PDB file of C-alpha atoms in Angstrom:
ATOM      1  CA  UNK A 203      -7.402   6.772   0.067  1.00  0.00           C
ATOM      2  CA  UNK A 204      -9.637   8.647   2.504  1.00  0.00           C
ATOM      3  CA  UNK A 205      -8.055  11.420   4.524  1.00  0.00           C
ATOM      4  CA  UNK A 206      -7.379  10.834   8.195  1.00  0.00           C
ATOM      5  CA  UNK A 207     -10.012  11.904  10.664  1.00  0.00           C
ATOM      6  CA  UNK A 208     -13.224  10.309  11.939  1.00  0.00           C
ATOM      7  CA  UNK A 209     -15.802  11.414   9.393  1.00  0.00           C
ATOM      8  CA  UNK A 210     -19.409  10.492  10.137  1.00  0.00           C
ATOM      9  CA  UNK A 211     -19.313   7.879   7.376  1.00  0.00           C
ATOM     10  CA  UNK A 212     -16.136   6.358   8.753  1.00  0.00           C
ATOM     11  CA  UNK A 213     -17.520   6.223  12.306  1.00  0.00           C
ATOM     12  CA  UNK A 214     -20.659   4.549  10.984  1.00  0.00           C
ATOM     13  CA  UNK A 215     -18.577   1.947   9.175  1.00  0.00           C
ATOM     14  CA  UNK A 216     -16.400   1.194  12.207  1.00  0.00           C
ATOM     15  CA  UNK A 217     -19.404   0.417  14.382  1.00  0.00           C
ATOM     16  CA  UNK A 218     -20.215  -2.702  12.402  1.00  0.00           C
ATOM     17  CA  UNK A 219     -18.592  -6.105  11.899  1.00  0.00           C
ATOM     18  CA  UNK A 220     -16.884  -7.608   8.892  1.00  0.00           C
ATOM     19  CA  UNK A 221     -18.994 -10.121   7.012  1.00  0.00           C
ATOM     20  CA  UNK A 222     -18.670 -12.421   4.010  1.00  0.00           C
ATOM     21  CA  UNK A 223     -19.607  -9.526   1.671  1.00  0.00           C
ATOM     22  CA  UNK A 224     -16.261  -7.961   2.604  1.00  0.00           C
ATOM     23  CA  UNK A 225     -14.226 -10.934   1.350  1.00  0.00           C
ATOM     24  CA  UNK A 226     -12.566  -9.185  -1.597  1.00  0.00           C
ATOM     25  CA  UNK A 227     -11.615  -6.071   0.348  1.00  0.00           C
ATOM     26  CA  UNK A 228      -9.986  -8.147   3.069  1.00  0.00           C
ATOM     27  CA  UNK A 229      -8.337 -10.498   0.590  1.00  0.00           C
ATOM     28  CA  UNK A 230      -6.846  -7.598  -1.364  1.00  0.00           C
ATOM     29  CA  UNK A 231      -5.139  -6.401   1.810  1.00  0.00           C
ATOM     30  CA  UNK A 232      -3.391  -9.657   2.713  1.00  0.00           C
ATOM     31  CA  UNK A 233      -3.080 -11.515  -0.594  1.00  0.00           C
ATOM     32  CA  UNK A 234       0.698 -10.973  -0.513  1.00  0.00           C
ATOM     33  CA  UNK A 235       0.891 -13.006   2.740  1.00  0.00           C
ATOM     34  CA  UNK A 236      -0.602 -16.174   1.239  1.00  0.00           C
ATOM     35  CA  UNK A 237       2.619 -18.101   1.952  1.00  0.00           C
ATOM     36  CA  UNK A 238       1.863 -17.568   5.647  1.00  0.00           C
ATOM     37  CA  UNK A 239      -1.765 -18.679   5.410  1.00  0.00           C
ATOM     38  CA  UNK A 240      -1.453 -21.175   8.267  1.00  0.00           C
ATOM     39  CA  UNK A 241      -0.077 -18.611  10.695  1.00  0.00           C
ATOM     40  CA  UNK A 242      -2.887 -16.270   9.688  1.00  0.00           C
ATOM     41  CA  UNK A 243      -5.438 -19.048  10.305  1.00  0.00           C
ATOM     42  CA  UNK A 244      -4.032 -19.701  13.770  1.00  0.00           C
ATOM     43  CA  UNK A 245      -4.084 -15.994  14.589  1.00  0.00           C
ATOM     44  CA  UNK A 246      -7.748 -15.848  13.532  1.00  0.00           C
ATOM     45  CA  UNK A 247      -8.528 -18.815  15.839  1.00  0.00           C
ATOM     46  CA  UNK A 248      -9.583 -21.134  13.010  1.00  0.00           C
ATOM     47  CA  UNK A 249      -9.805 -24.664  14.438  1.00  0.00           C
ATOM     48  CA  UNK A 250      -6.900 -27.005  13.766  1.00  0.00           C
ATOM     49  CA  UNK A 251      -9.236 -29.603  12.220  1.00  0.00           C
ATOM     50  CA  UNK A 252     -10.426 -26.950   9.780  1.00  0.00           C
ATOM     51  CA  UNK A 253      -6.842 -25.923   8.994  1.00  0.00           C
ATOM     52  CA  UNK A 254      -5.954 -29.554   8.232  1.00  0.00           C
ATOM     53  CA  UNK A 255      -8.938 -29.862   5.888  1.00  0.00           C
ATOM     54  CA  UNK A 256      -8.011 -26.629   4.124  1.00  0.00           C
ATOM     55  CA  UNK A 257      -4.458 -27.900   3.564  1.00  0.00           C
ATOM     56  CA  UNK A 258      -5.706 -31.228   2.204  1.00  0.00           C
ATOM     57  CA  UNK A 259      -8.248 -29.633  -0.127  1.00  0.00           C
ATOM     58  CA  UNK A 260      -5.839 -27.067  -1.582  1.00  0.00           C
ATOM     59  CA  UNK A 261      -3.107 -29.518  -2.680  1.00  0.00           C
ATOM     60  CA  UNK A 262      -0.308 -27.078  -1.862  1.00  0.00           C
ATOM     61  CA  UNK A 263      -1.975 -24.001  -3.369  1.00  0.00           C
ATOM     62  CA  UNK A 264      -1.282 -21.369  -0.678  1.00  0.00           C
ATOM     63  CA  UNK A 265      -3.514 -18.792  -2.344  1.00  0.00           C
ATOM     64  CA  UNK A 266      -6.460 -21.188  -2.200  1.00  0.00           C
ATOM     65  CA  UNK A 267      -5.643 -21.919   1.450  1.00  0.00           C
ATOM     66  CA  UNK A 268      -5.712 -18.221   2.328  1.00  0.00           C
ATOM     67  CA  UNK A 269      -9.012 -17.767   0.508  1.00  0.00           C
ATOM     68  CA  UNK A 270     -10.616 -20.612   2.482  1.00  0.00           C
ATOM     69  CA  UNK A 271      -9.242 -19.252   5.761  1.00  0.00           C
ATOM     70  CA  UNK A 272     -10.758 -15.835   5.104  1.00  0.00           C
ATOM     71  CA  UNK A 273     -14.061 -17.390   4.105  1.00  0.00           C
ATOM     72  CA  UNK A 274     -14.192 -19.351   7.372  1.00  0.00           C
ATOM     73  CA  UNK A 275     -13.328 -16.259   9.373  1.00  0.00           C
ATOM     74  CA  UNK A 276     -15.807 -13.945   7.680  1.00  0.00           C
ATOM     75  CA  UNK A 277     -18.542 -16.564   8.097  1.00  0.00           C
ATOM     76  CA  UNK A 278     -17.562 -16.757  11.805  1.00  0.00           C
ATOM     77  CA  UNK A 279     -16.678 -20.447  11.463  1.00  0.00           C
ATOM     78  CA  UNK A 280     -14.526 -20.378  14.614  1.00  0.00           C
ATOM     79  CA  UNK A 281     -14.997 -19.697  18.356  1.00  0.00           C
ATOM     80  CA  UNK A 282     -16.584 -16.334  17.597  1.00  0.00           C
ATOM     81  CA  UNK A 283     -18.385 -15.907  20.927  1.00  0.00           C
ATOM     82  CA  UNK A 284     -15.101 -16.033  22.817  1.00  0.00           C
ATOM     83  CA  UNK A 285     -12.637 -14.574  20.339  1.00  0.00           C
ATOM     84  CA  UNK A 286     -14.692 -11.932  18.559  1.00  0.00           C
ATOM     85  CA  UNK A 287     -13.013 -10.198  15.627  1.00  0.00           C
ATOM     86  CA  UNK A 288      -9.267 -10.215  15.133  1.00  0.00           C
ATOM     87  CA  UNK A 289      -7.622  -7.374  13.249  1.00  0.00           C
ATOM     88  CA  UNK A 290      -9.060  -3.958  14.038  1.00  0.00           C
ATOM     89  CA  UNK A 291      -6.289  -2.107  12.213  1.00  0.00           C
ATOM     90  CA  UNK A 292      -6.967  -4.016   8.992  1.00  0.00           C
ATOM     91  CA  UNK A 293     -10.692  -3.394   9.249  1.00  0.00           C
ATOM     92  CA  UNK A 294     -10.200   0.300   9.996  1.00  0.00           C
ATOM     93  CA  UNK A 295      -7.938   0.656   6.948  1.00  0.00           C
ATOM     94  CA  UNK A 296     -10.533  -1.042   4.754  1.00  0.00           C
ATOM     95  CA  UNK A 297     -13.212   1.198   6.196  1.00  0.00           C
ATOM     96  CA  UNK A 298     -11.235   4.369   5.470  1.00  0.00           C
ATOM     97  CA  UNK A 299     -10.576   3.293   1.886  1.00  0.00           C
ATOM     98  CA  UNK A 300     -14.196   2.246   1.299  1.00  0.00           C
ATOM     99  CA  UNK A 301     -16.395   4.490   3.471  1.00  0.00           C
ATOM    100  CA  UNK A 302     -20.173   4.149   3.437  1.00  0.00           C
ATOM    101  CA  UNK A 303     -21.329   6.746   0.926  1.00  0.00           C
ATOM    102  CA  UNK A 304     -25.060   6.357   0.748  1.00  0.00           C
ATOM    103  CA  UNK A 305     -25.079   4.232  -2.391  1.00  0.00           C
ATOM    104  CA  UNK A 306     -22.546   6.008  -4.608  1.00  0.00           C
ATOM    105  CA  UNK A 307     -20.129   3.042  -4.471  1.00  0.00           C
ATOM    106  CA  UNK A 308     -20.526  -0.744  -4.295  1.00  0.00           C
ATOM    107  CA  UNK A 309     -19.543  -0.589  -0.619  1.00  0.00           C
ATOM    108  CA  UNK A 310     -22.696   0.815   0.940  1.00  0.00           C
ATOM    109  CA  UNK A 311     -23.163  -2.328   3.047  1.00  0.00           C
ATOM    110  CA  UNK A 312     -19.644  -2.204   4.396  1.00  0.00           C
ATOM    111  CA  UNK A 313     -19.162  -3.951   7.719  1.00  0.00           C
ATOM    112  CA  UNK A 314     -16.044  -3.913   9.808  1.00  0.00           C
ATOM    113  CA  UNK A 315     -14.539  -5.065  13.065  1.00  0.00           C
ATOM    114  CA  UNK A 316     -16.088  -4.250  16.417  1.00  0.00           C
ATOM    115  CA  UNK A 317     -14.157  -4.877  19.611  1.00  0.00           C
ATOM    116  CA  UNK A 318     -15.667  -7.749  21.573  1.00  0.00           C
ATOM    117  CA  UNK A 319     -17.689  -6.998  24.667  1.00  0.00           C
ATOM    118  CA  UNK A 320     -15.696  -6.472  27.820  1.00  0.00           C
ATOM    119  CA  UNK A 321     -12.483  -5.663  25.964  1.00  0.00           C
ATOM    120  CA  UNK A 322     -11.118  -3.044  28.360  1.00  0.00           C
ATOM    121  CA  UNK A 323      -7.423  -3.840  28.234  1.00  0.00           C
ATOM    122  CA  UNK A 324      -5.149  -0.810  27.906  1.00  0.00           C
ATOM    123  CA  UNK A 325      -3.442  -0.370  24.536  1.00  0.00           C
ATOM    124  CA  UNK A 326      -1.008   2.330  23.537  1.00  0.00           C
ATOM    125  CA  UNK A 327      -2.656   4.877  21.204  1.00  0.00           C
ATOM    126  CA  UNK A 328      -0.829   3.689  18.081  1.00  0.00           C
ATOM    127  CA  UNK A 329       0.395   0.409  16.631  1.00  0.00           C
ATOM    128  CA  UNK A 330       3.954  -0.336  15.514  1.00  0.00           C
ATOM    129  CA  UNK A 331       5.002  -1.554  12.082  1.00  0.00           C
ATOM    130  CA  UNK A 332       7.510  -4.401  12.230  1.00  0.00           C
ATOM    131  CA  UNK A 333       7.235  -7.183   9.666  1.00  0.00           C
ATOM    132  CA  UNK A 334       9.876  -9.412  11.285  1.00  0.00           C
ATOM    133  CA  UNK A 335       8.291  -9.145  14.731  1.00  0.00           C
ATOM    134  CA  UNK A 336       4.841  -9.774  13.278  1.00  0.00           C
ATOM    135  CA  UNK A 337       6.145 -12.860  11.465  1.00  0.00           C
ATOM    136  CA  UNK A 338       7.748 -14.108  14.672  1.00  0.00           C
ATOM    137  CA  UNK A 339       4.434 -13.843  16.491  1.00  0.00           C
ATOM    138  CA  UNK A 340       2.847 -15.984  13.782  1.00  0.00           C
ATOM    139  CA  UNK A 341       5.653 -18.524  14.059  1.00  0.00           C
ATOM    140  CA  UNK A 342       5.248 -18.673  17.841  1.00  0.00           C
ATOM    141  CA  UNK A 343       1.557 -19.448  17.421  1.00  0.00           C
ATOM    142  CA  UNK A 344       2.375 -22.129  14.877  1.00  0.00           C
ATOM    143  CA  UNK A 345       4.881 -23.708  17.275  1.00  0.00           C
ATOM    144  CA  UNK A 346       2.220 -23.621  19.994  1.00  0.00           C
ATOM    145  CA  UNK A 347      -0.195 -25.480  17.706  1.00  0.00           C
ATOM    146  CA  UNK A 348       2.510 -27.991  16.782  1.00  0.00           C
ATOM    147  CA  UNK A 349       3.244 -28.714  20.464  1.00  0.00           C
ATOM    148  CA  UNK A 350      -0.433 -29.465  20.991  1.00  0.00           C
ATOM    149  CA  UNK A 351      -0.515 -31.782  17.988  1.00  0.00           C
ATOM    150  CA  UNK A 352       2.563 -33.634  19.264  1.00  0.00           C
ATOM    151  CA  UNK A 353       0.892 -34.010  22.654  1.00  0.00           C
ATOM    152  CA  UNK A 354      -2.237 -35.442  21.053  1.00  0.00           C
ATOM    153  CA  UNK A 355      -0.139 -37.818  18.959  1.00  0.00           C
ATOM    154  CA  UNK A 356       1.797 -39.367  21.835  1.00  0.00           C
ATOM    155  CA  UNK A 357      -0.505 -39.068  24.831  1.00  0.00           C
ATOM    156  CA  UNK A 358      -1.828 -42.504  25.902  1.00  0.00           C
ATOM    157  CA  UNK A 359      -5.457 -42.624  24.810  1.00  0.00           C
ATOM    158  CA  UNK A 360      -6.540 -44.839  27.680  1.00  0.00           C
ATOM    159  CA  UNK A 361      -5.671 -42.059  30.124  1.00  0.00           C
ATOM    160  CA  UNK A 362      -8.415 -39.729  28.905  1.00  0.00           C
ATOM    161  CA  UNK A 363     -10.437 -40.139  32.157  1.00  0.00           C
ATOM    162  CA  UNK A 364      -7.326 -39.098  34.099  1.00  0.00           C
ATOM    163  CA  UNK A 365      -6.920 -36.016  31.928  1.00  0.00           C
ATOM    164  CA  UNK A 366     -10.531 -34.996  32.423  1.00  0.00           C
ATOM    165  CA  UNK A 367     -10.315 -35.564  36.163  1.00  0.00           C
ATOM    166  CA  UNK A 368      -7.138 -33.485  36.368  1.00  0.00           C
ATOM    167  CA  UNK A 369      -8.362 -30.504  34.333  1.00  0.00           C
ATOM    168  CA  UNK A 370     -11.757 -30.337  36.037  1.00  0.00           C
ATOM    169  CA  UNK A 371      -9.972 -30.218  39.383  1.00  0.00           C
ATOM    170  CA  UNK A 372      -7.794 -27.325  38.205  1.00  0.00           C
ATOM    171  CA  UNK A 373     -10.384 -24.973  36.731  1.00  0.00           C
ATOM    172  CA  UNK A 374      -8.532 -21.946  38.087  1.00  0.00           C
ATOM    173  CA  UNK A 375      -5.750 -22.619  35.561  1.00  0.00           C
ATOM    174  CA  UNK A 376      -8.303 -22.052  32.771  1.00  0.00           C
ATOM    175  CA  UNK A 377     -10.386 -19.196  34.180  1.00  0.00           C
ATOM    176  CA  UNK A 378      -8.864 -15.894  35.218  1.00  0.00           C
ATOM    177  CA  UNK A 379     -10.167 -13.747  38.075  1.00  0.00           C
ATOM    178  CA  UNK A 380     -12.456 -11.792  35.732  1.00  0.00           C
ATOM    179  CA  UNK A 381     -14.552 -14.845  34.812  1.00  0.00           C
ATOM    180  CA  UNK A 382     -14.001 -17.374  37.599  1.00  0.00           C
ATOM    181  CA  UNK A 383     -17.511 -17.680  39.009  1.00  0.00           C
ATOM    182  CA  UNK A 384     -19.191 -20.843  40.371  1.00  0.00           C
ATOM    183  CA  UNK A 385     -21.577 -20.918  37.410  1.00  0.00           C
ATOM    184  CA  UNK A 386     -18.759 -20.566  34.864  1.00  0.00           C
ATOM    185  CA  UNK A 387     -16.617 -23.204  36.597  1.00  0.00           C
ATOM    186  CA  UNK A 388     -19.542 -25.642  36.606  1.00  0.00           C
ATOM    187  CA  UNK A 389     -20.172 -25.041  32.903  1.00  0.00           C
ATOM    188  CA  UNK A 390     -16.507 -25.690  32.073  1.00  0.00           C
ATOM    189  CA  UNK A 391     -16.457 -28.942  34.078  1.00  0.00           C
ATOM    190  CA  UNK A 392     -19.570 -30.130  32.260  1.00  0.00           C
ATOM    191  CA  UNK A 393     -17.990 -29.286  28.908  1.00  0.00           C
ATOM    192  CA  UNK A 394     -14.881 -31.384  29.599  1.00  0.00           C
ATOM    193  CA  UNK A 395     -16.778 -34.304  31.110  1.00  0.00           C
ATOM    194  CA  UNK A 396     -18.616 -34.708  27.808  1.00  0.00           C
ATOM    195  CA  UNK A 397     -15.327 -35.182  25.895  1.00  0.00           C
ATOM    196  CA  UNK A 398     -14.879 -38.637  24.293  1.00  0.00           C
ATOM    197  CA  UNK A 399     -11.346 -38.576  22.776  1.00  0.00           C
ATOM    198  CA  UNK A 400      -7.876 -37.256  23.610  1.00  0.00           C
ATOM    199  CA  UNK A 401      -7.966 -35.285  20.354  1.00  0.00           C
ATOM    200  CA  UNK A 402     -11.179 -33.514  21.367  1.00  0.00           C
ATOM    201  CA  UNK A 403      -9.834 -32.907  24.876  1.00  0.00           C
ATOM    202  CA  UNK A 404      -6.756 -31.027  23.706  1.00  0.00           C
ATOM    203  CA  UNK A 405      -8.700 -29.468  20.843  1.00  0.00           C
ATOM    204  CA  UNK A 406     -11.095 -27.879  23.331  1.00  0.00           C
ATOM    205  CA  UNK A 407      -8.172 -26.628  25.414  1.00  0.00           C
ATOM    206  CA  UNK A 408      -6.555 -25.123  22.343  1.00  0.00           C
ATOM    207  CA  UNK A 409      -9.632 -23.541  20.785  1.00  0.00           C
ATOM    208  CA  UNK A 410     -11.293 -22.129  23.867  1.00  0.00           C
ATOM    209  CA  UNK A 411      -9.122 -22.074  26.987  1.00  0.00           C
ATOM    210  CA  UNK A 412      -5.503 -21.513  25.959  1.00  0.00           C
ATOM    211  CA  UNK A 413      -3.482 -19.301  23.619  1.00  0.00           C
ATOM    212  CA  UNK A 414       0.107 -18.643  22.556  1.00  0.00           C
ATOM    213  CA  UNK A 415       0.763 -16.952  25.907  1.00  0.00           C
ATOM    214  CA  UNK A 416      -1.738 -18.939  27.975  1.00  0.00           C
ATOM    215  CA  UNK A 417       0.027 -22.262  27.535  1.00  0.00           C
ATOM    216  CA  UNK A 418       0.485 -22.936  31.260  1.00  0.00           C
ATOM    217  CA  UNK A 419      -2.563 -25.208  31.724  1.00  0.00           C
ATOM    218  CA  UNK A 420      -1.348 -27.680  29.078  1.00  0.00           C
ATOM    219  CA  UNK A 421       2.301 -27.626  30.134  1.00  0.00           C
ATOM    220  CA  UNK A 422       1.311 -28.087  33.764  1.00  0.00           C
ATOM    221  CA  UNK A 423      -0.973 -30.978  32.875  1.00  0.00           C
ATOM    222  CA  UNK A 424       1.799 -32.698  30.916  1.00  0.00           C
ATOM    223  CA  UNK A 425       4.478 -32.029  33.538  1.00  0.00           C
ATOM    224  CA  UNK A 426       2.440 -33.165  36.523  1.00  0.00           C
ATOM    225  CA  UNK A 427       1.332 -36.372  34.825  1.00  0.00           C
ATOM    226  CA  UNK A 428       4.741 -37.148  33.361  1.00  0.00           C
ATOM    227  CA  UNK A 429       5.885 -39.684  35.970  1.00  0.00           C
ATOM    228  CA  UNK A 430       2.694 -41.732  35.574  1.00  0.00           C
ATOM    229  CA  UNK A 431       3.021 -41.908  31.786  1.00  0.00           C
ATOM    230  CA  UNK A 432       6.825 -41.816  31.462  1.00  0.00           C
ATOM    231  CA  UNK A 433       7.021 -45.462  30.465  1.00  0.00           C
ATOM    232  CA  UNK A 434       4.845 -44.792  27.432  1.00  0.00           C
ATOM    233  CA  UNK A 435       6.673 -44.649  24.105  1.00  0.00           C
ATOM    234  CA  UNK A 436       8.000 -41.187  23.319  1.00  0.00           C
ATOM    235  CA  UNK A 437       6.019 -39.486  26.061  1.00  0.00           C
ATOM    236  CA  UNK A 438       9.224 -38.214  27.672  1.00  0.00           C
ATOM    237  CA  UNK A 439       9.853 -36.321  24.426  1.00  0.00           C
ATOM    238  CA  UNK A 440       6.621 -34.408  24.909  1.00  0.00           C
ATOM    239  CA  UNK A 441       7.305 -33.438  28.513  1.00  0.00           C
ATOM    240  CA  UNK A 442      10.948 -32.471  28.085  1.00  0.00           C
ATOM    241  CA  UNK A 443      10.888 -31.499  24.424  1.00  0.00           C
ATOM    242  CA  UNK A 444       7.997 -29.703  22.741  1.00  0.00           C
ATOM    243  CA  UNK A 445       6.671 -27.692  25.671  1.00  0.00           C
ATOM    244  CA  UNK A 446      10.073 -26.953  27.175  1.00  0.00           C
ATOM    245  CA  UNK A 447      11.269 -25.631  23.818  1.00  0.00           C
ATOM    246  CA  UNK A 448       8.093 -23.641  23.398  1.00  0.00           C
ATOM    247  CA  UNK A 449       8.385 -22.068  26.837  1.00  0.00           C
ATOM    248  CA  UNK A 450      11.988 -21.105  26.136  1.00  0.00           C
ATOM    249  CA  UNK A 451      11.098 -19.517  22.806  1.00  0.00           C
ATOM    250  CA  UNK A 452       8.252 -17.524  24.331  1.00  0.00           C
ATOM    251  CA  UNK A 453      10.451 -16.265  27.161  1.00  0.00           C
ATOM    252  CA  UNK A 454      13.106 -15.257  24.624  1.00  0.00           C
ATOM    253  CA  UNK A 455      10.430 -13.314  22.775  1.00  0.00           C
ATOM    254  CA  UNK A 456       9.312 -11.554  25.939  1.00  0.00           C
ATOM    255  CA  UNK A 457      12.905 -10.577  26.719  1.00  0.00           C
ATOM    256  CA  UNK A 458      12.978  -8.700  23.433  1.00  0.00           C
ATOM    257  CA  UNK A 459       9.447  -7.317  23.316  1.00  0.00           C
ATOM    258  CA  UNK A 460       8.907  -6.165  26.918  1.00  0.00           C
ATOM    259  CA  UNK A 461       9.854  -2.527  27.443  1.00  0.00           C
ATOM    260  CA  UNK A 462       9.743  -0.283  30.506  1.00  0.00           C
ATOM    261  CA  UNK A 463       9.159   3.211  29.188  1.00  0.00           C
ATOM    262  CA  UNK A 464       8.021   6.738  29.847  1.00  0.00           C
ATOM    263  CA  UNK A 465       4.280   6.719  29.004  1.00  0.00           C
ATOM    264  CA  UNK A 466       4.553  10.109  27.288  1.00  0.00           C
ATOM    265  CA  UNK A 467       6.806   8.586  24.626  1.00  0.00           C
ATOM    266  CA  UNK A 468       3.913   6.335  23.580  1.00  0.00           C
ATOM    267  CA  UNK A 469       1.170   8.941  23.829  1.00  0.00           C
ATOM    268  CA  UNK A 470      -0.296   7.327  26.958  1.00  0.00           C
ATOM    269  CA  UNK A 471      -2.288   9.818  29.023  1.00  0.00           C
ATOM    270  CA  UNK A 472      -3.995   7.604  31.621  1.00  0.00           C
ATOM    271  CA  UNK A 473      -0.912   6.045  33.257  1.00  0.00           C
ATOM    272  CA  UNK A 474      -0.339   6.434  37.021  1.00  0.00           C
ATOM    273  CA  UNK A 475       1.362   9.814  37.497  1.00  0.00           C
ATOM    274  CA  UNK A 476       5.105   9.862  37.972  1.00  0.00           C
ATOM    275  CA  UNK A 477       5.662   6.224  37.022  1.00  0.00           C
ATOM    276  CA  UNK A 478       6.908   4.440  33.906  1.00  0.00           C
ATOM    277  CA  UNK A 479       4.796   1.718  32.287  1.00  0.00           C
ATOM    278  CA  UNK A 480       5.440  -1.749  30.877  1.00  0.00           C
ATOM    279  CA  UNK A 481       4.827  -2.201  27.144  1.00  0.00           C
ATOM    280  CA  UNK A 482       4.253  -5.692  25.692  1.00  0.00           C
ATOM    281  CA  UNK A 483       4.087  -6.174  21.919  1.00  0.00           C
ATOM    282  CA  UNK A 484       1.268  -8.505  20.835  1.00  0.00           C
ATOM    283  CA  UNK A 485      -0.441  -9.765  17.689  1.00  0.00           C
ATOM    284  CA  UNK A 486      -3.985  -8.457  18.138  1.00  0.00           C
ATOM    285  CA  UNK A 487      -5.884  -5.446  19.377  1.00  0.00           C
ATOM    286  CA  UNK A 488      -8.831  -7.108  21.099  1.00  0.00           C
ATOM    287  CA  UNK A 489      -7.393  -8.827  24.165  1.00  0.00           C
ATOM    288  CA  UNK A 490      -9.449  -8.208  27.309  1.00  0.00           C
ATOM    289  CA  UNK A 491      -8.611  -8.011  31.020  1.00  0.00           C
ATOM    290  CA  UNK A 492      -8.808 -11.773  31.447  1.00  0.00           C
ATOM    291  CA  UNK A 493      -6.299 -12.231  28.614  1.00  0.00           C
ATOM    292  CA  UNK A 494      -4.096  -9.595  30.211  1.00  0.00           C
ATOM    293  CA  UNK A 495      -4.025 -11.579  33.453  1.00  0.00           C
ATOM    294  CA  UNK A 496      -2.632 -14.688  31.735  1.00  0.00           C
ATOM    295  CA  UNK A 497      -0.277 -12.661  29.536  1.00  0.00           C
ATOM    296  CA  UNK A 498       1.285 -11.136  32.609  1.00  0.00           C
ATOM    297  CA  UNK A 499       1.601 -14.558  34.242  1.00  0.00           C
ATOM    298  CA  UNK A 500       3.563 -15.751  31.191  1.00  0.00           C
ATOM    299  CA  UNK A 501       6.112 -12.929  31.447  1.00  0.00           C
ATOM    300  CA  UNK A 502       9.349 -14.128  33.102  1.00  0.00           C
ATOM    301  CA  UNK A 503       9.433 -12.788  36.701  1.00  0.00           C
ATOM    302  CA  UNK A 504      12.714 -10.972  36.171  1.00  0.00           C
ATOM    303  CA  UNK A 505      11.085  -8.891  33.402  1.00  0.00           C
ATOM    304  CA  UNK A 506       7.889  -8.005  35.233  1.00  0.00           C
ATOM    305  CA  UNK A 507       7.332  -5.066  37.541  1.00  0.00           C
ATOM    306  CA  UNK A 508       4.128  -5.743  39.495  1.00  0.00           C
ATOM    307  CA  UNK A 509       4.086  -2.134  40.677  1.00  0.00           C
ATOM    308  CA  UNK A 510       3.812  -0.833  37.099  1.00  0.00           C
ATOM    309  CA  UNK A 511       0.801  -0.800  34.786  1.00  0.00           C
ATOM    310  CA  UNK A 512       0.981  -3.045  31.712  1.00  0.00           C
ATOM    311  CA  UNK A 513      -0.002  -1.717  28.277  1.00  0.00           C
ATOM    312  CA  UNK A 514      -0.250  -3.700  25.047  1.00  0.00           C
ATOM    313  CA  UNK A 515       1.051  -2.570  21.673  1.00  0.00           C
ATOM    314  CA  UNK A 516      -0.291  -4.268  18.535  1.00  0.00           C
ATOM    315  CA  UNK A 517       2.301  -5.206  15.915  1.00  0.00           C
ATOM    316  CA  UNK A 518       1.345  -4.887  12.249  1.00  0.00           C
ATOM    317  CA  UNK A 519       3.332  -6.196   9.252  1.00  0.00           C
ATOM    318  CA  UNK A 520       2.947  -3.140   7.019  1.00  0.00           C
TER     319      UNK A 520
END
């Protein structure tokens, strides 16, 4: 294990991205979590279609599933342009254990995580270790994905034009203030107008424009169209069931993971002087200001303090 401290070799390693050549080093770190391969896949933004194929191909072998997930991720077979890398702490640990050493080890071509462009969200200086909380975040993401799949299953297919018309008229629910420009809005409308199936419609929402905390656009779409489609078989279950349960679970999570604290206790040095800060515990360390906007919107009003600055704290399992 390398000693702590940013050696020149370590800094050099951390300025690059993980690639497929790093498969074994990454796999060694998370092999013990193979039973949770699906949650890991969701966290890494692997597409649901790909996850379904991985499950079918592996015939119940969770180790094989995890291996395929990592291969997809390291080959950037997901929405890489938007989501970037995913686990900076894991990559940094790998980098410290296998520093670039000018050819004296097999790891001279080491590549690791680089934070995606524009990622300027404020994080506390250190992560927290909490396996149960980390597992709960994975389970929340899995429940989010399940709610989307239930919506796809029961939504009347003939109403696809209505869905496209609705979402293209509510672009502000998809784009935060940091990216809501006329050019971006036009590009998003064009993207949705080219959709041909309900499955692809919700798949695009899931993969590119929503997340476990940015679920509002889908819930709002379902709720506001409920009366029109309420006579459809089982559609009332979607509106009053899956998304209502999901919203309740997420709010319960926020009630336990939102903390108002003295910034000095977390090593924060750039907080507004004389004020406490809000700490939210999250799954990743690469959320940007646009993500932060939607995360704060998802926090129950009684827990938020608009006058206080919000910081994110990444939760790690070990």
